[in-house]
Amino acid sequence: MRRALCTAATIAVSLVVSLTLTSCSPPRPDHPVIGAKNFTEQVVLGELLAQEIEVKSDLKVERRFYLAGSYICQQAMASGRIDAYVEYTGTALTAVLKQPVDRDPQSVLDTVRRLYATRYNITVAEPLGFENTFAMVIRGDDARRLHLETLSQAAQYAPQWRLGVGYEFEQRPDGLSGLSSAYGLHFAAAPRTMDLGLLYRALNAHQVDVIAANSTDGPIQAFGLVALEDDRHYFPPYQAVPLVRSEALQRWPQIQIALNALAGKITAGDMRTMNEAIDGQHRDPAEVVREFRNRKGL
């Protein structure tokens, strides 16, 4: 009798634990869920993944955008609340995987692929074709007048220039100090530090002559500015790559077809155009993405 009671009690406890775990588990929708971080470019990329999957299959895709950063996106992937989102290889390497900085693009991609697969059962797809990295930006008139395309070429003019930077760039290890050492940059005065949103205004108003911006910012194209090539590869690589739960790829192999179609299709110029269409022209991201896909024959 005692053994029977113990067995019954064990079964009851097991059922309670099982029900508790089940109730705490995230819902498992019968369709893919695409995530995105909380800034314009990420919404564009999330919408691009979603539209391409829908067109290349009969799947309905749920969108969960405006997630607050890489950590939240990674947690959402690990828990199965989203199935895919686009990350940047340098961010994945250092912020998510906690690896040291590596400036070789292929090495970074290989490391990121290996560690995501072994640690999280996440597949890193082929890069989309562009990087969103730091960029030193000058006025287009100055670039044409001085025949400047690279940072090495621009270094000789730095003593005549005033520099504008954001607060983070001045402090971070892959920021201003290391860049100045790599290229021998010596500017006319201490850098003017300001909010990122003011950098382009200061450049256009000739309050500064060069700014530390992001390579896919919409104003670069909108104002006819020039992002100087980092020809000594100082900045770490930040290739845009889709991350997909391997379980989702097995469940919906159509996702892989969409990823293959998008590989290498987006240039930095394309991304600037789409970012500016949304931020500068206040257009709907879904419409902007549809137009891009039509131009690319996707």
mmCIF file of C-alpha atoms in Angstrom:
data_model
loop_
_atom_site.group_PDB
_atom_site.id
_atom_site.type_symbol
_atom_site.label_atom_id
_atom_site.label_comp_id
_atom_site.label_asym_id
_atom_site.label_seq_id
_atom_site.Cartn_x
_atom_site.Cartn_y
_atom_site.Cartn_z
ATOM 1 C CA MET A 1 0.000 0.000 0.000
ATOM 2 C CA ARG A 2 2.793 2.415 0.946
ATOM 3 C CA ARG A 3 4.615 1.661 -2.342
ATOM 4 C CA ALA A 4 1.412 2.268 -4.304
ATOM 5 C CA LEU A 5 0.820 5.570 -2.524
ATOM 6 C CA CYS A 6 4.398 6.662 -3.201
ATOM 7 C CA THR A 7 4.056 5.732 -6.854
ATOM 8 C CA ALA A 8 0.800 7.658 -7.132
ATOM 9 C CA ALA A 9 2.385 10.661 -5.421
ATOM 10 C CA THR A 10 5.368 10.536 -7.768
ATOM 11 C CA ILE A 11 3.090 10.442 -10.796
ATOM 12 C CA ALA A 12 1.073 13.365 -9.454
ATOM 13 C CA VAL A 13 4.200 15.447 -8.831
ATOM 14 C CA SER A 14 5.505 14.608 -12.320
ATOM 15 C CA LEU A 15 2.243 15.731 -13.878
ATOM 16 C CA VAL A 16 2.334 19.020 -11.991
ATOM 17 C CA VAL A 17 5.940 19.686 -13.043
ATOM 18 C CA SER A 18 5.133 18.750 -16.637
ATOM 19 C CA LEU A 19 2.120 21.043 -16.744
ATOM 20 C CA THR A 20 4.118 23.858 -15.151
ATOM 21 C CA LEU A 21 6.924 23.582 -17.703
ATOM 22 C CA THR A 22 4.442 23.387 -20.549
ATOM 23 C CA SER A 23 2.609 26.468 -19.348
ATOM 24 C CA CYS A 24 5.911 28.386 -19.113
ATOM 25 C CA SER A 25 7.121 27.343 -22.560
ATOM 26 C CA PRO A 26 6.786 29.883 -25.369
ATOM 27 C CA PRO A 27 4.001 29.328 -27.865
ATOM 28 C CA ARG A 28 5.014 27.393 -30.966
ATOM 29 C CA PRO A 29 3.206 29.004 -33.907
ATOM 30 C CA ASP A 30 2.634 27.035 -37.087
ATOM 31 C CA HIS A 31 4.348 29.729 -39.154
ATOM 32 C CA PRO A 32 7.798 31.401 -39.143
ATOM 33 C CA VAL A 33 8.344 34.444 -36.940
ATOM 34 C CA ILE A 34 10.841 37.075 -38.101
ATOM 35 C CA GLY A 35 12.369 39.521 -35.627
ATOM 36 C CA ALA A 36 14.228 42.827 -35.919
ATOM 37 C CA LYS A 37 15.985 45.249 -33.613
ATOM 38 C CA ASN A 38 14.589 48.682 -32.873
ATOM 39 C CA PHE A 39 16.010 50.892 -35.616
ATOM 40 C CA THR A 40 15.070 51.608 -39.215
ATOM 41 C CA GLU A 41 17.631 49.442 -40.988
ATOM 42 C CA GLN A 42 16.682 46.418 -38.905
ATOM 43 C CA VAL A 43 12.991 46.879 -39.691
ATOM 44 C CA VAL A 44 13.866 47.024 -43.389
ATOM 45 C CA LEU A 45 15.895 43.822 -43.166
ATOM 46 C CA GLY A 46 13.243 42.029 -41.124
ATOM 47 C CA GLU A 47 10.575 43.020 -43.647
ATOM 48 C CA LEU A 48 12.840 41.877 -46.481
ATOM 49 C CA LEU A 49 13.240 38.420 -44.930
ATOM 50 C CA ALA A 50 9.521 38.167 -44.276
ATOM 51 C CA GLN A 51 8.463 39.232 -47.768
ATOM 52 C CA GLU A 52 10.962 36.950 -49.477
ATOM 53 C CA ILE A 53 9.817 33.936 -47.469
ATOM 54 C CA GLU A 54 6.174 34.698 -48.242
ATOM 55 C CA VAL A 55 6.857 35.068 -51.970
ATOM 56 C CA LYS A 56 9.041 31.963 -52.210
ATOM 57 C CA SER A 57 6.516 29.798 -50.332
ATOM 58 C CA ASP A 58 2.914 29.616 -49.243
ATOM 59 C CA LEU A 59 3.896 30.395 -45.648
ATOM 60 C CA LYS A 60 2.365 33.154 -43.585
ATOM 61 C CA VAL A 61 5.115 35.062 -41.781
ATOM 62 C CA GLU A 62 4.655 36.817 -38.454
ATOM 63 C CA ARG A 63 6.671 39.972 -37.835
ATOM 64 C CA ARG A 64 8.019 40.843 -34.381
ATOM 65 C CA PHE A 65 10.005 44.019 -34.897
ATOM 66 C CA TYR A 66 11.433 46.733 -32.636
ATOM 67 C CA LEU A 67 13.087 44.289 -30.230
ATOM 68 C CA ALA A 68 15.482 46.146 -27.965
ATOM 69 C CA GLY A 69 18.909 45.117 -29.206
ATOM 70 C CA SER A 70 21.053 42.067 -29.902
ATOM 71 C CA TYR A 71 20.677 40.555 -26.421
ATOM 72 C CA ILE A 72 16.876 40.528 -26.609
ATOM 73 C CA CYS A 73 16.934 39.115 -30.136
ATOM 74 C CA GLN A 74 19.299 36.356 -29.059
ATOM 75 C CA GLN A 75 17.102 35.466 -26.096
ATOM 76 C CA ALA A 76 14.063 35.415 -28.357
ATOM 77 C CA MET A 77 15.874 33.049 -30.745
ATOM 78 C CA ALA A 78 17.045 30.771 -27.938
ATOM 79 C CA SER A 79 13.517 30.499 -26.531
ATOM 80 C CA GLY A 80 11.920 29.951 -29.928
ATOM 81 C CA ARG A 81 9.883 33.154 -29.815
ATOM 82 C CA ILE A 82 11.400 34.255 -33.124
ATOM 83 C CA ASP A 83 12.895 32.062 -35.827
ATOM 84 C CA ALA A 84 15.206 34.492 -37.587
ATOM 85 C CA TYR A 85 16.615 38.006 -37.625
ATOM 86 C CA VAL A 86 19.532 39.823 -39.259
ATOM 87 C CA GLU A 87 22.653 40.442 -37.182
ATOM 88 C CA TYR A 88 26.053 41.982 -37.950
ATOM 89 C CA THR A 89 29.084 39.704 -37.736
ATOM 90 C CA GLY A 90 31.242 42.015 -35.609
ATOM 91 C CA THR A 91 28.394 42.541 -33.150
ATOM 92 C CA ALA A 92 27.667 38.819 -33.039
ATOM 93 C CA LEU A 93 31.338 38.033 -32.406
ATOM 94 C CA THR A 94 31.924 40.474 -29.553
ATOM 95 C CA ALA A 95 28.533 41.313 -28.028
ATOM 96 C CA VAL A 96 26.762 37.934 -28.260
ATOM 97 C CA LEU A 97 29.539 35.352 -28.430
ATOM 98 C CA LYS A 98 31.998 37.329 -26.251
ATOM 99 C CA GLN A 99 34.986 36.695 -28.514
ATOM 100 C CA PRO A 100 37.962 39.031 -29.022
ATOM 101 C CA VAL A 101 37.953 41.519 -31.885
ATOM 102 C CA ASP A 102 39.030 40.032 -35.202
ATOM 103 C CA ARG A 103 39.414 42.216 -38.277
ATOM 104 C CA ASP A 104 39.459 39.477 -40.922
ATOM 105 C CA PRO A 105 35.949 39.231 -42.458
ATOM 106 C CA GLN A 106 36.151 35.543 -43.389
ATOM 107 C CA SER A 107 37.664 34.572 -40.058
ATOM 108 C CA VAL A 108 34.915 36.424 -38.201
ATOM 109 C CA LEU A 109 32.213 34.816 -40.338
ATOM 110 C CA ASP A 110 33.700 31.347 -39.821
ATOM 111 C CA THR A 111 33.926 31.828 -36.044
ATOM 112 C CA VAL A 112 30.409 33.193 -35.792
ATOM 113 C CA ARG A 113 29.023 30.297 -37.849
ATOM 114 C CA ARG A 114 30.797 27.673 -35.783
ATOM 115 C CA LEU A 115 29.866 29.067 -32.380
ATOM 116 C CA TYR A 116 26.223 29.787 -33.191
ATOM 117 C CA ALA A 117 25.839 26.228 -34.493
ATOM 118 C CA THR A 118 27.509 24.517 -31.538
ATOM 119 C CA ARG A 119 26.174 26.730 -28.744
ATOM 120 C CA TYR A 120 22.687 27.600 -29.932
ATOM 121 C CA ASN A 121 21.803 25.346 -32.904
ATOM 122 C CA ILE A 122 21.453 28.479 -35.012
ATOM 123 C CA THR A 123 22.435 28.650 -38.678
ATOM 124 C CA VAL A 124 24.274 31.705 -39.993
ATOM 125 C CA ALA A 125 23.191 32.194 -43.600
ATOM 126 C CA GLU A 126 25.203 33.721 -46.433
ATOM 127 C CA PRO A 127 25.881 37.472 -46.011
ATOM 128 C CA LEU A 128 23.359 39.814 -47.588
ATOM 129 C CA GLY A 129 26.116 41.745 -49.346
ATOM 130 C CA PHE A 130 26.791 44.863 -47.264
ATOM 131 C CA GLU A 131 28.379 45.946 -44.010
ATOM 132 C CA ASN A 132 27.102 48.521 -41.550
ATOM 133 C CA THR A 133 30.321 49.713 -40.013
ATOM 134 C CA PHE A 134 31.782 53.013 -38.923
ATOM 135 C CA ALA A 135 32.598 55.386 -41.774
ATOM 136 C CA MET A 136 34.544 58.629 -41.969
ATOM 137 C CA VAL A 137 32.386 60.900 -44.097
ATOM 138 C CA ILE A 138 33.291 64.119 -45.908
ATOM 139 C CA ARG A 139 31.437 66.513 -48.191
ATOM 140 C CA GLY A 140 31.171 65.391 -51.804
ATOM 141 C CA ASP A 141 32.627 68.665 -53.098
ATOM 142 C CA ASP A 142 35.746 68.184 -50.978
ATOM 143 C CA ALA A 143 36.136 64.572 -52.120
ATOM 144 C CA ARG A 144 35.950 65.570 -55.788
ATOM 145 C CA ARG A 145 38.156 68.651 -55.431
ATOM 146 C CA LEU A 146 40.888 66.731 -53.596
ATOM 147 C CA HIS A 147 40.351 63.433 -55.455
ATOM 148 C CA LEU A 148 39.820 61.507 -52.231
ATOM 149 C CA GLU A 149 38.450 57.992 -51.978
ATOM 150 C CA THR A 150 40.320 56.395 -49.069
ATOM 151 C CA LEU A 151 41.325 57.283 -45.530
ATOM 152 C CA SER A 152 44.989 56.912 -46.451
ATOM 153 C CA GLN A 153 44.602 59.578 -49.113
ATOM 154 C CA ALA A 154 42.713 61.858 -46.734
ATOM 155 C CA ALA A 155 45.280 61.656 -43.914
ATOM 156 C CA GLN A 156 47.434 64.414 -45.416
ATOM 157 C CA TYR A 157 44.536 66.871 -45.228
ATOM 158 C CA ALA A 158 43.514 66.021 -41.657
ATOM 159 C CA PRO A 159 45.636 68.815 -40.079
ATOM 160 C CA GLN A 160 43.415 71.308 -41.944
ATOM 161 C CA TRP A 161 40.132 69.636 -40.945
ATOM 162 C CA ARG A 162 37.804 69.809 -37.969
ATOM 163 C CA LEU A 163 36.414 66.465 -36.827
ATOM 164 C CA GLY A 164 32.931 65.706 -35.527
ATOM 165 C CA VAL A 165 32.181 62.501 -33.603
ATOM 166 C CA GLY A 166 29.502 60.924 -31.455
ATOM 167 C CA TYR A 167 30.112 60.372 -27.761
ATOM 168 C CA GLU A 168 30.579 56.608 -28.103
ATOM 169 C CA PHE A 169 33.071 56.747 -30.961
ATOM 170 C CA GLU A 170 35.458 58.925 -28.982
ATOM 171 C CA GLN A 171 35.624 56.370 -26.146
ATOM 172 C CA ARG A 172 35.255 52.876 -27.591
ATOM 173 C CA PRO A 173 38.347 50.676 -28.206
ATOM 174 C CA ASP A 174 37.727 50.426 -31.956
ATOM 175 C CA GLY A 175 37.049 54.166 -32.187
ATOM 176 C CA LEU A 176 38.946 57.405 -32.596
ATOM 177 C CA SER A 177 42.193 56.676 -30.761
ATOM 178 C CA GLY A 178 42.981 53.498 -32.667
ATOM 179 C CA LEU A 179 41.849 54.989 -35.962
ATOM 180 C CA SER A 180 44.144 57.987 -35.496
ATOM 181 C CA SER A 181 47.079 55.669 -34.819
ATOM 182 C CA ALA A 182 46.321 53.391 -37.759
ATOM 183 C CA TYR A 183 46.241 56.245 -40.289
ATOM 184 C CA GLY A 184 48.404 58.889 -38.601
ATOM 185 C CA LEU A 185 45.459 61.257 -38.348
ATOM 186 C CA HIS A 186 46.100 64.618 -36.668
ATOM 187 C CA PHE A 187 43.247 67.095 -36.896
ATOM 188 C CA ALA A 188 43.236 70.871 -36.587
ATOM 189 C CA ALA A 189 41.699 70.779 -33.122
ATOM 190 C CA ALA A 190 40.179 68.432 -30.571
ATOM 191 C CA PRO A 191 37.125 66.672 -32.011
ATOM 192 C CA ARG A 192 33.711 68.245 -31.591
ATOM 193 C CA THR A 193 31.580 65.713 -29.750
ATOM 194 C CA MET A 194 27.825 65.778 -30.327
ATOM 195 C CA ASP A 195 24.685 63.702 -30.625
ATOM 196 C CA LEU A 196 24.688 61.460 -33.688
ATOM 197 C CA GLY A 197 21.663 63.255 -35.115
ATOM 198 C CA LEU A 198 23.634 66.516 -35.281
ATOM 199 C CA LEU A 199 26.683 65.218 -37.139
ATOM 200 C CA TYR A 200 25.300 65.619 -40.660
ATOM 201 C CA ARG A 201 23.897 69.049 -39.894
ATOM 202 C CA ALA A 202 27.327 70.173 -38.648
ATOM 203 C CA LEU A 203 29.068 68.754 -41.734
ATOM 204 C CA ASN A 204 26.669 70.404 -44.181
ATOM 205 C CA ALA A 205 26.943 73.698 -42.306
ATOM 206 C CA HIS A 206 30.777 73.568 -42.580
ATOM 207 C CA GLN A 207 31.092 73.550 -38.796
ATOM 208 C CA VAL A 208 33.201 70.386 -39.198
ATOM 209 C CA ASP A 209 34.915 68.867 -42.235
ATOM 210 C CA VAL A 210 34.749 65.135 -41.497
ATOM 211 C CA ILE A 211 32.471 63.073 -39.259
ATOM 212 C CA ALA A 212 32.517 59.563 -37.808
ATOM 213 C CA ALA A 213 29.194 58.105 -38.973
ATOM 214 C CA ASN A 214 27.735 54.755 -40.002
ATOM 215 C CA SER A 215 28.326 53.418 -43.494
ATOM 216 C CA THR A 216 24.658 52.842 -44.341
ATOM 217 C CA ASP A 217 23.264 56.143 -43.017
ATOM 218 C CA GLY A 218 20.657 57.577 -45.380
ATOM 219 C CA PRO A 219 22.030 61.166 -45.346
ATOM 220 C CA ILE A 220 25.290 60.038 -46.997
ATOM 221 C CA GLN A 221 23.427 59.448 -50.235
ATOM 222 C CA ALA A 222 20.738 62.080 -49.719
ATOM 223 C CA PHE A 223 23.287 64.901 -49.298
ATOM 224 C CA GLY A 224 25.823 63.638 -51.851
ATOM 225 C CA LEU A 225 28.475 62.936 -49.219
ATOM 226 C CA VAL A 226 31.373 60.485 -49.517
ATOM 227 C CA ALA A 227 32.238 57.714 -47.066
ATOM 228 C CA LEU A 228 36.012 57.255 -47.262
ATOM 229 C CA GLU A 229 37.205 53.693 -47.751
ATOM 230 C CA ASP A 230 38.865 52.104 -44.719
ATOM 231 C CA ASP A 231 41.679 50.830 -46.939
ATOM 232 C CA ARG A 232 43.799 49.608 -44.011
ATOM 233 C CA HIS A 233 40.840 47.636 -42.623
ATOM 234 C CA TYR A 234 40.977 49.213 -39.196
ATOM 235 C CA PHE A 235 37.301 48.761 -38.392
ATOM 236 C CA PRO A 236 36.112 45.222 -37.599
ATOM 237 C CA PRO A 237 33.827 43.635 -40.209
ATOM 238 C CA TYR A 238 30.109 44.093 -39.689
ATOM 239 C CA GLN A 239 28.591 42.015 -42.468
ATOM 240 C CA ALA A 240 24.808 41.706 -42.327
ATOM 241 C CA VAL A 241 23.868 38.023 -42.015
ATOM 242 C CA PRO A 242 20.531 36.320 -41.371
ATOM 243 C CA LEU A 243 20.487 34.106 -38.277
ATOM 244 C CA VAL A 244 17.939 31.277 -38.376
ATOM 245 C CA ARG A 245 17.083 28.592 -35.851
ATOM 246 C CA SER A 246 18.136 25.282 -37.409
ATOM 247 C CA GLU A 247 14.903 23.723 -36.153
ATOM 248 C CA ALA A 248 12.958 26.284 -38.170
ATOM 249 C CA LEU A 249 14.945 25.459 -41.313
ATOM 250 C CA GLN A 250 14.136 21.782 -40.863
ATOM 251 C CA ARG A 251 10.468 22.532 -40.275
ATOM 252 C CA TRP A 252 10.147 25.021 -43.149
ATOM 253 C CA PRO A 253 12.820 24.316 -45.778
ATOM 254 C CA GLN A 254 11.269 27.072 -47.925
ATOM 255 C CA ILE A 255 13.118 29.543 -45.699
ATOM 256 C CA GLN A 256 16.419 28.372 -47.142
ATOM 257 C CA ILE A 257 15.185 29.127 -50.668
ATOM 258 C CA ALA A 258 14.461 32.714 -49.611
ATOM 259 C CA LEU A 259 17.849 33.063 -47.916
ATOM 260 C CA ASN A 260 19.631 31.803 -51.020
ATOM 261 C CA ALA A 261 17.785 34.355 -53.152
ATOM 262 C CA LEU A 262 18.845 37.232 -50.872
ATOM 263 C CA ALA A 263 22.532 36.288 -50.571
ATOM 264 C CA GLY A 264 24.762 39.100 -51.827
ATOM 265 C CA LYS A 265 21.837 41.150 -53.121
ATOM 266 C CA ILE A 266 22.129 44.315 -50.973
ATOM 267 C CA THR A 267 24.844 46.935 -51.374
ATOM 268 C CA ALA A 268 25.630 49.666 -48.865
ATOM 269 C CA GLY A 269 24.136 52.082 -51.392
ATOM 270 C CA ASP A 270 20.919 50.078 -51.525
ATOM 271 C CA MET A 271 20.695 50.179 -47.747
ATOM 272 C CA ARG A 272 21.300 53.919 -47.611
ATOM 273 C CA THR A 273 18.553 54.477 -50.174
ATOM 274 C CA MET A 274 16.035 52.414 -48.216
ATOM 275 C CA ASN A 275 17.003 53.980 -44.879
ATOM 276 C CA GLU A 276 16.617 57.468 -46.324
ATOM 277 C CA ALA A 277 13.264 56.605 -47.930
ATOM 278 C CA ILE A 278 11.919 55.744 -44.487
ATOM 279 C CA ASP A 279 13.721 58.243 -42.242
ATOM 280 C CA GLY A 280 13.946 61.158 -44.657
ATOM 281 C CA GLN A 281 10.829 60.679 -46.783
ATOM 282 C CA HIS A 282 8.707 58.986 -44.100
ATOM 283 C CA ARG A 283 7.629 56.133 -46.374
ATOM 284 C CA ASP A 284 6.209 52.779 -45.305
ATOM 285 C CA PRO A 285 8.974 50.148 -44.832
ATOM 286 C CA ALA A 286 6.913 47.387 -46.463
ATOM 287 C CA GLU A 287 6.414 49.502 -49.588
ATOM 288 C CA VAL A 288 10.091 50.445 -49.730
ATOM 289 C CA VAL A 289 11.094 46.777 -49.473
ATOM 290 C CA ARG A 290 8.626 45.734 -52.193
ATOM 291 C CA GLU A 291 10.121 48.319 -54.555
ATOM 292 C CA PHE A 292 13.646 47.124 -53.766
ATOM 293 C CA ARG A 293 12.688 43.506 -54.432
ATOM 294 C CA ASN A 294 11.128 44.461 -57.752
ATOM 295 C CA ARG A 295 14.298 46.337 -58.792
ATOM 296 C CA LYS A 296 16.417 43.314 -57.935
ATOM 297 C CA GLY A 297 14.094 40.857 -59.671
ATOM 298 C CA LEU A 298 13.410 38.964 -56.480
#
